[in-house]
Coordinates of C-alpha atoms in Angstrom, one line a residue:
M1 CA -20.1 16.3 -2.0
S2 CA -20.7 14.5 1.2
A3 CA -17.7 13.2 3.2
N4 CA -17.3 10.5 5.7
R5 CA -14.7 12.3 7.7
G6 CA -13.8 15.9 8.4
I7 CA -11.2 17.7 6.4
L8 CA -7.6 16.8 7.3
T9 CA -5.1 19.5 7.9
A10 CA -1.4 18.8 7.1
G11 CA 0.5 18.6 10.3
R12 CA -2.6 18.5 12.5
W13 CA -3.5 14.7 12.8
P14 CA -4.6 13.4 16.2
A15 CA -1.7 12.3 18.5
H16 CA -2.6 8.6 18.3
R17 CA -2.1 8.6 14.5
M18 CA 1.3 10.4 14.6
R19 CA 3.3 7.2 14.8
T20 CA 5.2 6.1 11.8
L21 CA 3.3 3.9 9.4
A22 CA 6.0 1.7 8.0
V23 CA 6.0 -0.8 5.1
Q24 CA 8.8 -3.3 5.9
T25 CA 10.4 -4.1 2.5
T26 CA 13.6 -5.7 1.5
F27 CA 16.4 -4.2 -0.5
G28 CA 19.7 -5.8 -1.2
S29 CA 20.8 -7.6 1.9
G30 CA 18.6 -5.9 4.5
R31 CA 15.2 -4.6 5.5
R32 CA 14.1 -1.0 5.6
A33 CA 11.0 1.0 6.5
I34 CA 9.1 3.1 4.0
S35 CA 7.4 5.8 6.1
L36 CA 3.8 7.0 5.7
K37 CA 4.4 9.4 8.6
S38 CA 4.5 12.3 6.2
L39 CA 0.7 12.3 5.9
F40 CA 0.0 13.1 9.5
T41 CA 3.1 14.5 11.2
P42 CA 2.9 17.8 13.2
S43 CA 5.4 20.6 13.0
P44 CA 6.1 23.8 14.9
P45 CA 4.2 26.9 13.9
S46 CA 5.6 29.3 11.2
D47 CA 2.5 31.2 10.0
M48 CA -1.1 31.2 10.9
V49 CA -4.2 31.5 8.7
H50 CA -7.9 30.9 9.2
G51 CA -9.2 27.6 7.8
S52 CA -12.7 26.7 6.6
S53 CA -13.8 25.8 10.1
G54 CA -12.8 29.2 11.5
K55 CA -9.9 27.8 13.5
K56 CA -6.3 29.0 13.0
Q57 CA -4.1 26.7 11.0
R58 CA -0.3 26.6 10.9
I59 CA 1.2 27.4 7.5
L60 CA 4.8 26.4 7.2
V61 CA 5.3 26.3 3.4
Q62 CA 3.4 28.2 0.8
P63 CA 2.0 26.3 -2.2
H64 CA 4.1 28.3 -4.7
D65 CA 7.3 27.7 -2.6
L66 CA 7.4 23.9 -1.9
F67 CA 11.0 23.1 -2.8
H68 CA 13.6 23.5 -0.1
P69 CA 17.0 21.8 0.4
L70 CA 16.4 19.4 3.3
S71 CA 19.1 21.0 5.5
K72 CA 17.4 24.4 5.1
S73 CA 13.8 23.3 5.2
P74 CA 11.3 25.2 7.4
V75 CA 9.9 21.8 8.5
K76 CA 11.8 20.2 11.3
E77 CA 11.0 16.6 10.2
M78 CA 12.5 17.3 6.8
R79 CA 15.7 18.6 8.3
E80 CA 15.9 15.5 10.5
K81 CA 15.4 13.3 7.4
G82 CA 18.3 15.0 5.7
A83 CA 20.5 14.5 8.7
L84 CA 19.5 10.8 8.8
I85 CA 20.5 10.4 5.1
Q86 CA 23.8 12.1 5.8
Q87 CA 24.4 9.9 8.8
H88 CA 23.4 6.5 7.4
G89 CA 23.6 7.0 3.6
C90 CA 26.4 6.7 1.2
C91 CA 27.7 8.6 -1.8
T92 CA 26.5 6.8 -4.9
T93 CA 29.5 7.7 -6.9
C94 CA 31.8 6.4 -4.2
V95 CA 29.8 3.1 -4.2
T96 CA 30.4 2.7 -7.9
E97 CA 34.1 3.4 -7.6
T98 CA 34.7 1.2 -4.6
T99 CA 32.8 -1.7 -6.0
A100 CA 35.1 -1.7 -9.0
M101 CA 38.2 -1.5 -6.7
G102 CA 36.8 -4.0 -4.3
K103 CA 36.9 -1.7 -1.3
P104 CA 34.0 -0.7 1.0
A105 CA 32.3 2.7 0.6
T106 CA 33.3 5.1 3.4
R107 CA 32.0 8.5 2.4
E108 CA 28.7 10.0 3.6
P109 CA 26.5 12.1 1.3
T110 CA 27.2 15.5 2.8
F111 CA 26.6 17.4 -0.5
E112 CA 23.0 18.4 -1.3
C113 CA 22.0 18.3 -4.9
P114 CA 20.8 21.8 -5.8
D115 CA 18.2 20.4 -8.1
C116 CA 16.4 17.9 -5.8
G117 CA 17.5 19.2 -2.3
Y118 CA 18.5 15.7 -1.1
P119 CA 22.1 14.9 0.3
T120 CA 23.2 12.6 -2.5
H121 CA 27.0 12.8 -2.8
C122 CA 30.1 13.4 -0.8
S123 CA 31.2 16.3 -3.0
S124 CA 30.2 18.5 -5.9
S125 CA 32.7 16.8 -8.1
H126 CA 31.1 13.4 -7.5
W127 CA 27.7 14.9 -8.0
K128 CA 28.7 16.2 -11.4
Q129 CA 30.2 12.8 -12.4
D130 CA 26.9 10.9 -11.6
T131 CA 25.0 11.0 -14.8
T132 CA 22.6 8.3 -13.6
H133 CA 21.5 10.7 -10.8
H134 CA 20.9 13.5 -13.2
D135 CA 19.2 11.5 -15.9
E136 CA 17.1 9.0 -13.9
L137 CA 16.8 10.0 -10.2
C138 CA 16.9 13.7 -9.6
G139 CA 13.5 14.5 -11.0
H140 CA 11.8 11.9 -8.9
L141 CA 13.6 13.1 -5.7
R142 CA 12.6 16.7 -6.4
E143 CA 9.0 15.5 -6.8
A144 CA 9.3 13.7 -3.5
N145 CA 10.8 16.8 -1.8
E146 CA 7.9 19.0 -2.9
D147 CA 5.3 16.3 -2.0
E148 CA 6.7 15.9 1.5
H149 CA 6.8 19.7 2.1
D150 CA 3.2 20.0 0.8
L151 CA 1.9 17.3 3.2
R152 CA 3.6 19.1 6.1
S153 CA 2.8 22.6 5.0
G154 CA -0.1 23.1 7.4
R155 CA -2.7 23.7 4.6
T156 CA -6.1 22.1 4.6
L157 CA -5.8 18.8 2.8
R158 CA -9.0 18.9 0.9
E159 CA -8.0 16.0 -1.3
F160 CA -8.6 13.7 1.8
E161 CA -12.2 14.7 2.0
F162 CA -13.5 11.5 0.5
P163 CA -17.0 10.8 -0.9
S164 CA -19.5 8.5 0.9
A165 CA -21.6 5.8 -0.5
Q166 CA -22.2 5.5 -4.2
L167 CA -25.6 6.0 -5.7
P168 CA -27.0 2.7 -7.0
E169 CA -27.5 4.0 -10.5
I170 CA -23.9 5.2 -10.9
V171 CA -21.5 2.6 -12.1
V172 CA -17.9 2.7 -10.8
N173 CA -15.2 2.4 -13.5
L174 CA -12.2 0.4 -12.2
S175 CA -9.9 0.6 -15.2
S176 CA -7.5 3.2 -13.7
W177 CA -7.1 5.7 -10.9
D178 CA -8.4 8.5 -13.2
S179 CA -11.6 6.7 -14.1
F180 CA -12.1 5.4 -10.5
L181 CA -11.7 8.9 -8.9
Y182 CA -14.0 10.4 -11.5
T183 CA -16.8 7.9 -11.2
R184 CA -16.6 7.9 -7.4
S185 CA -16.8 11.7 -7.3
F186 CA -13.5 12.5 -5.7
T187 CA -14.1 16.1 -6.7
N188 CA -11.3 17.7 -4.5
I189 CA -8.5 15.9 -6.4
N190 CA -7.5 18.5 -9.0
S191 CA -3.7 17.9 -9.4
N192 CA -1.1 15.2 -9.9
R193 CA 0.3 15.9 -6.5
A194 CA -3.1 15.4 -4.9
M195 CA -3.5 12.1 -6.7
R196 CA -0.1 11.0 -5.4
H197 CA -1.1 11.9 -1.8
V198 CA -4.4 10.0 -2.1
S199 CA -3.2 7.0 -3.9
K200 CA -0.5 6.4 -1.3
V201 CA -3.2 5.5 1.3
L202 CA -6.1 4.3 -0.9
T203 CA -3.9 1.8 -2.8
Y204 CA -4.7 -0.9 -0.2
P205 CA -8.5 -0.8 0.1
V206 CA -9.0 0.0 -3.6
T207 CA -6.7 -2.8 -4.7
I208 CA -8.8 -5.2 -2.7
G209 CA -12.0 -3.8 -4.1
S210 CA -10.7 -3.9 -7.7
V211 CA -10.1 -7.6 -7.4
L212 CA -13.5 -8.5 -5.9
H213 CA -15.7 -6.1 -7.8
Q214 CA -17.9 -7.4 -10.6
F215 CA -16.3 -4.8 -13.0
S216 CA -12.8 -5.8 -12.0
P217 CA -10.0 -4.8 -14.4
F218 CA -8.6 -8.3 -14.0
V219 CA -10.3 -10.5 -16.6
L220 CA -9.4 -13.4 -18.9
S221 CA -8.0 -11.1 -21.5
S222 CA -5.7 -9.3 -19.0
G223 CA -4.0 -11.8 -16.8
L224 CA -6.8 -13.8 -15.2
T225 CA -6.5 -17.5 -15.7
P226 CA -9.3 -20.1 -16.1
E227 CA -8.6 -21.2 -12.6
G228 CA -8.7 -17.6 -11.5
L229 CA -12.1 -17.2 -13.1
K230 CA -13.4 -20.1 -11.1
S231 CA -12.2 -18.6 -7.8
M232 CA -13.5 -15.1 -8.6
T233 CA -16.9 -16.6 -9.7
A234 CA -17.2 -18.3 -6.3
L235 CA -16.5 -15.0 -4.4
R236 CA -18.8 -13.0 -6.7
T237 CA -21.6 -15.5 -6.2
T238 CA -21.5 -14.6 -2.5
I239 CA -21.4 -10.9 -3.3
K240 CA -24.5 -11.4 -5.6
E241 CA -26.3 -13.2 -2.8
H242 CA -25.7 -10.2 -0.6
D243 CA -27.2 -8.0 -3.3
L244 CA -30.3 -10.2 -3.5
A245 CA -30.6 -10.3 0.3
R246 CA -31.7 -6.7 0.2
S247 CA -35.2 -7.8 -0.9
E248 CA -35.4 -11.4 0.4
K249 CA -35.5 -11.7 4.2
E250 CA -34.7 -15.4 4.1
L251 CA -31.5 -14.8 2.3
A252 CA -30.7 -11.9 4.6
M253 CA -30.9 -14.2 7.7
Q254 CA -28.5 -16.8 6.1
Q255 CA -25.9 -14.5 4.6
M256 CA -22.3 -15.0 5.6
P257 CA -19.8 -12.0 5.7
L258 CA -17.1 -11.7 3.1
R259 CA -13.8 -12.3 5.0
V260 CA -10.7 -10.6 3.7
F261 CA -7.5 -11.7 5.3
V262 CA -4.5 -9.3 5.0
L263 CA -1.4 -11.4 6.0
G264 CA 1.9 -9.8 7.1
A265 CA 0.0 -6.6 7.7
R266 CA 2.1 -3.5 8.4
A267 CA 1.3 -0.1 7.1
E268 CA -2.1 -1.2 5.8
A269 CA -3.2 -2.1 9.3
M270 CA -2.1 1.2 10.7
L271 CA -4.1 3.4 8.4
P272 CA -7.1 5.3 9.8
P273 CA -10.0 2.8 9.9
H274 CA -12.3 5.1 8.0
L275 CA -10.2 4.8 4.9
Y276 CA -11.4 1.2 4.5
L277 CA -14.9 2.5 4.0
Q278 CA -13.9 3.0 0.4
L279 CA -13.7 -0.8 0.1
A280 CA -17.2 -1.1 1.7
Y281 CA -18.6 1.4 -0.8
L282 CA -17.4 -0.7 -3.7
L283 CA -19.3 -3.7 -2.2
P284 CA -22.3 -1.7 -0.8
N285 CA -24.5 -4.7 0.1
S286 CA -21.9 -7.1 1.5
P287 CA -20.9 -7.4 5.1
V288 CA -17.1 -7.3 5.0
H289 CA -14.8 -8.4 7.8
V290 CA -11.1 -7.5 7.2
Y291 CA -8.6 -9.5 9.3
F292 CA -5.2 -8.0 9.7
V293 CA -2.8 -10.8 10.7
G294 CA 0.9 -10.3 11.5
P295 CA 3.3 -9.3 14.3
E296 CA 3.2 -5.6 13.2
C297 CA -0.5 -5.2 12.6
I298 CA -1.5 -3.1 15.7
P299 CA -3.6 -0.2 14.5
A300 CA -1.9 2.5 16.7
A301 CA 0.3 2.7 19.7
D302 CA -2.5 3.5 22.2
E303 CA -5.2 1.2 20.7
A304 CA -5.3 -2.2 22.3
R305 CA -8.7 -3.1 20.6
S306 CA -8.6 -6.2 18.5
T307 CA -11.9 -5.3 16.7
I308 CA -13.0 -1.9 15.3
V309 CA -16.6 -1.6 14.0
V310 CA -16.3 1.0 11.3
S311 CA -19.8 0.8 10.0
S312 CA -22.8 -1.6 10.1
R313 CA -21.2 -3.5 7.2
L314 CA -17.5 -3.1 7.8
V315 CA -15.5 -4.6 10.7
L316 CA -11.7 -4.5 11.1
K317 CA -10.1 -7.2 13.2
Y318 CA -6.4 -7.3 14.3
H319 CA -4.4 -10.4 15.2
K320 CA -0.8 -9.8 16.3
S321 CA 0.5 -13.2 15.3
Y322 CA 1.7 -15.3 12.3
F323 CA -1.1 -16.8 10.3
H324 CA 0.2 -20.4 10.5
D325 CA 0.2 -20.1 14.3
A326 CA -3.3 -18.5 14.5
I327 CA -5.0 -20.4 11.7
W328 CA -7.4 -22.2 14.1
N329 CA -8.8 -18.9 15.2
F330 CA -10.2 -18.5 11.7
A331 CA -11.0 -22.0 10.5
P332 CA -12.9 -23.4 8.7
F333 CA -12.3 -21.6 5.4
D334 CA -14.6 -21.4 2.4
P335 CA -13.5 -20.3 -1.1
Y336 CA -16.9 -18.7 -1.6
T337 CA -16.5 -16.3 1.3
D338 CA -12.7 -16.1 2.1
V339 CA -9.9 -14.3 0.2
F340 CA -6.3 -13.5 1.2
F341 CA -4.1 -10.6 0.4
M342 CA -0.4 -10.1 1.0
F343 CA 1.0 -6.6 0.3
S344 CA 4.6 -6.6 -0.7
P345 CA 5.4 -9.7 1.4
G346 CA 9.0 -10.2 0.2
I347 CA 8.5 -14.0 0.0
G348 CA 11.6 -14.3 -2.3
H349 CA 14.0 -12.4 -0.1
P350 CA 16.6 -14.8 1.4
R351 CA 15.9 -13.7 5.0
A352 CA 12.1 -13.7 4.7
R353 CA 11.7 -16.9 2.6
P354 CA 12.0 -19.4 5.4
G355 CA 9.5 -17.5 7.6
W356 CA 6.9 -17.4 4.8
Q357 CA 7.0 -21.1 3.9
P358 CA 4.8 -22.4 6.7
T359 CA 2.2 -19.6 6.1
V360 CA 2.1 -20.4 2.3
E361 CA 1.7 -24.1 3.1
K362 CA -1.4 -23.3 5.2
L363 CA -2.7 -20.9 2.6
L364 CA -2.6 -23.6 -0.1
E365 CA -4.5 -26.0 2.1
T366 CA -7.4 -23.6 2.4
K367 CA -8.0 -23.7 -1.4
C368 CA -9.0 -20.0 -1.2
A369 CA -7.8 -17.3 -3.6
V370 CA -4.6 -15.5 -2.6
F371 CA -3.5 -12.2 -4.1
A372 CA -0.1 -10.6 -3.5
T373 CA 1.7 -7.5 -4.6
G374 CA 5.3 -6.3 -5.2
F375 CA 6.9 -2.9 -4.9
H376 CA 8.5 -3.1 -8.3
E377 CA 9.0 -5.6 -11.0
R378 CA 12.1 -7.2 -9.7
D379 CA 10.6 -7.6 -6.2
M380 CA 7.4 -9.2 -7.7
Q381 CA 9.3 -11.6 -9.9
S382 CA 11.5 -12.6 -7.0
D383 CA 8.5 -13.6 -5.0
V384 CA 6.9 -15.4 -8.0
R385 CA 10.1 -17.3 -8.6
A386 CA 10.3 -18.4 -5.0
L387 CA 6.7 -19.6 -5.0
R388 CA 7.3 -21.6 -8.2
E389 CA 10.4 -23.2 -6.8
D390 CA 8.9 -24.1 -3.4
F391 CA 5.3 -24.8 -4.2
G392 CA 5.0 -25.1 -8.0
D393 CA 3.4 -28.6 -7.9
K394 CA 0.9 -27.6 -5.2
M395 CA -0.6 -24.5 -6.6
D396 CA -2.6 -23.1 -9.5
W397 CA -2.0 -19.5 -10.8
L398 CA -5.1 -17.3 -10.7
L399 CA -3.7 -14.0 -11.9
E400 CA -0.5 -13.8 -14.0
P401 CA 2.0 -11.3 -12.6
R402 CA 1.3 -7.8 -14.0
E403 CA 1.2 -4.1 -13.1
N404 CA -1.5 -3.1 -10.7
P405 CA -3.6 -0.2 -12.0
F406 CA -4.2 0.9 -8.4
S407 CA -0.6 1.0 -7.2
S408 CA 0.6 4.1 -5.3
L409 CA 1.6 6.9 -7.6
K410 CA 4.3 8.0 -5.2
R411 CA 7.9 6.7 -5.0
D412 CA 9.5 6.0 -1.7
F413 CA 13.3 6.2 -1.4
G414 CA 15.7 4.4 0.9
I415 CA 17.6 6.3 3.6
R416 CA 20.8 4.3 3.1
N417 CA 20.7 4.5 -0.7
L418 CA 18.6 6.9 -2.6
R419 CA 18.9 4.8 -5.7
E420 CA 16.7 2.2 -4.0
W421 CA 13.0 3.0 -4.4
A422 CA 9.6 1.4 -4.0
I423 CA 6.1 2.0 -5.2
S424 CA 3.5 0.4 -2.9
N425 CA 1.6 -2.4 -4.7
W426 CA 3.3 -1.7 -8.0
G427 CA 2.5 -5.2 -9.3
I428 CA -0.1 -7.9 -8.5
Y429 CA -0.5 -11.7 -9.0
G430 CA -2.7 -14.4 -7.6
F431 CA -2.5 -18.1 -6.8
R432 CA -4.4 -20.9 -4.9
G433 CA -3.8 -24.4 -3.7
K434 CA -4.6 -27.1 -6.3
R435 CA -8.2 -28.1 -6.3
Y436 CA -7.5 -31.7 -7.5
E437 CA -4.6 -34.0 -6.9
V438 CA -3.3 -34.9 -10.4
Q439 CA -0.4 -37.3 -11.1
R440 CA 1.1 -37.7 -14.5
Q441 CA 1.7 -41.2 -15.7
E442 CA 4.4 -41.9 -18.3

């Protein structure tokens, strides 16, 4: 299998990619960061083996021994994570008790659950009392513990050796992660853990591609509305023209690139640029320009470039500003060539809602398709409810809220409260400004 990048090695990512990739999401009354740092964080050496390139690799954790309590982990970053949870977290049993008594929680989670390795409670007695932890949470936390240790183990991460362009005669199946990875020849993904690792980063480009592709899983029988079909037909007409331009020089000279705007960009803007080649491979004949727009969209700490040319047909552009302030940098807009995505924007959160309102106003004026995601059902429904309350008479729904078949398969947990979790792009929905002004008469 050919690959578009060399094999990644856990704990050996280039220095300019070691910064935390954070998805700013909202839980309860505040904002927190979900870290993607685990994919590319270095650690001190523990053991050395020879990799496939002949160079020595640092092996900290063996594949058969991935589980470790955070305080006793051989990986420094995991020990630091445990200390952060103990410092800023709270005992979930204490929270339950004090809520009923009307007093604030005061106890830190200094007791580590022996089954998942995370500091979850203030004492063993409170740990034993917490049936919710044992029944619903502990298994997911243990899975996260082993996944984090695997990513930092120092082994060669062959699952990140991705395939290159698809052969024209092979059709991609976009019904699920399994079918997509199989038909795209991701031959190095041979375990559920490897699928969780890969889905964590590919959820962004593949979600975009699954919406735009001619064999999209989003059709009239599964959430797409008649208005959504109109918008997608417009975009796919442009993609079809790109396909025809391969053999017609006149069309090739006139073709306009497909512009994908990612608003409120955070972690998705800080991923290695070559990951977005997987989007380009789904649209092999279309020139695609991806615009990351938002105050946190800088690709890396030492990269001041506003444009990165990834390939002859894929360009990434970064604009560190709010869309409603920078809109004239991108105008005019065309529903046939322009589409917008917002990954877990938190539109419905009380603190974020006023900040999103001017951006959504401008989005509706463009009459272009807009697709957004949520990190669980409650988050998605909160955003949908806010849109209906604030802009219900100005918008048409393109895609009814539903689960995204290309969400991340990995759960991320909050530092302050381990009962708070998120799955990147768990759900998806779509909308657009009304095409026609219609007034009802009594």
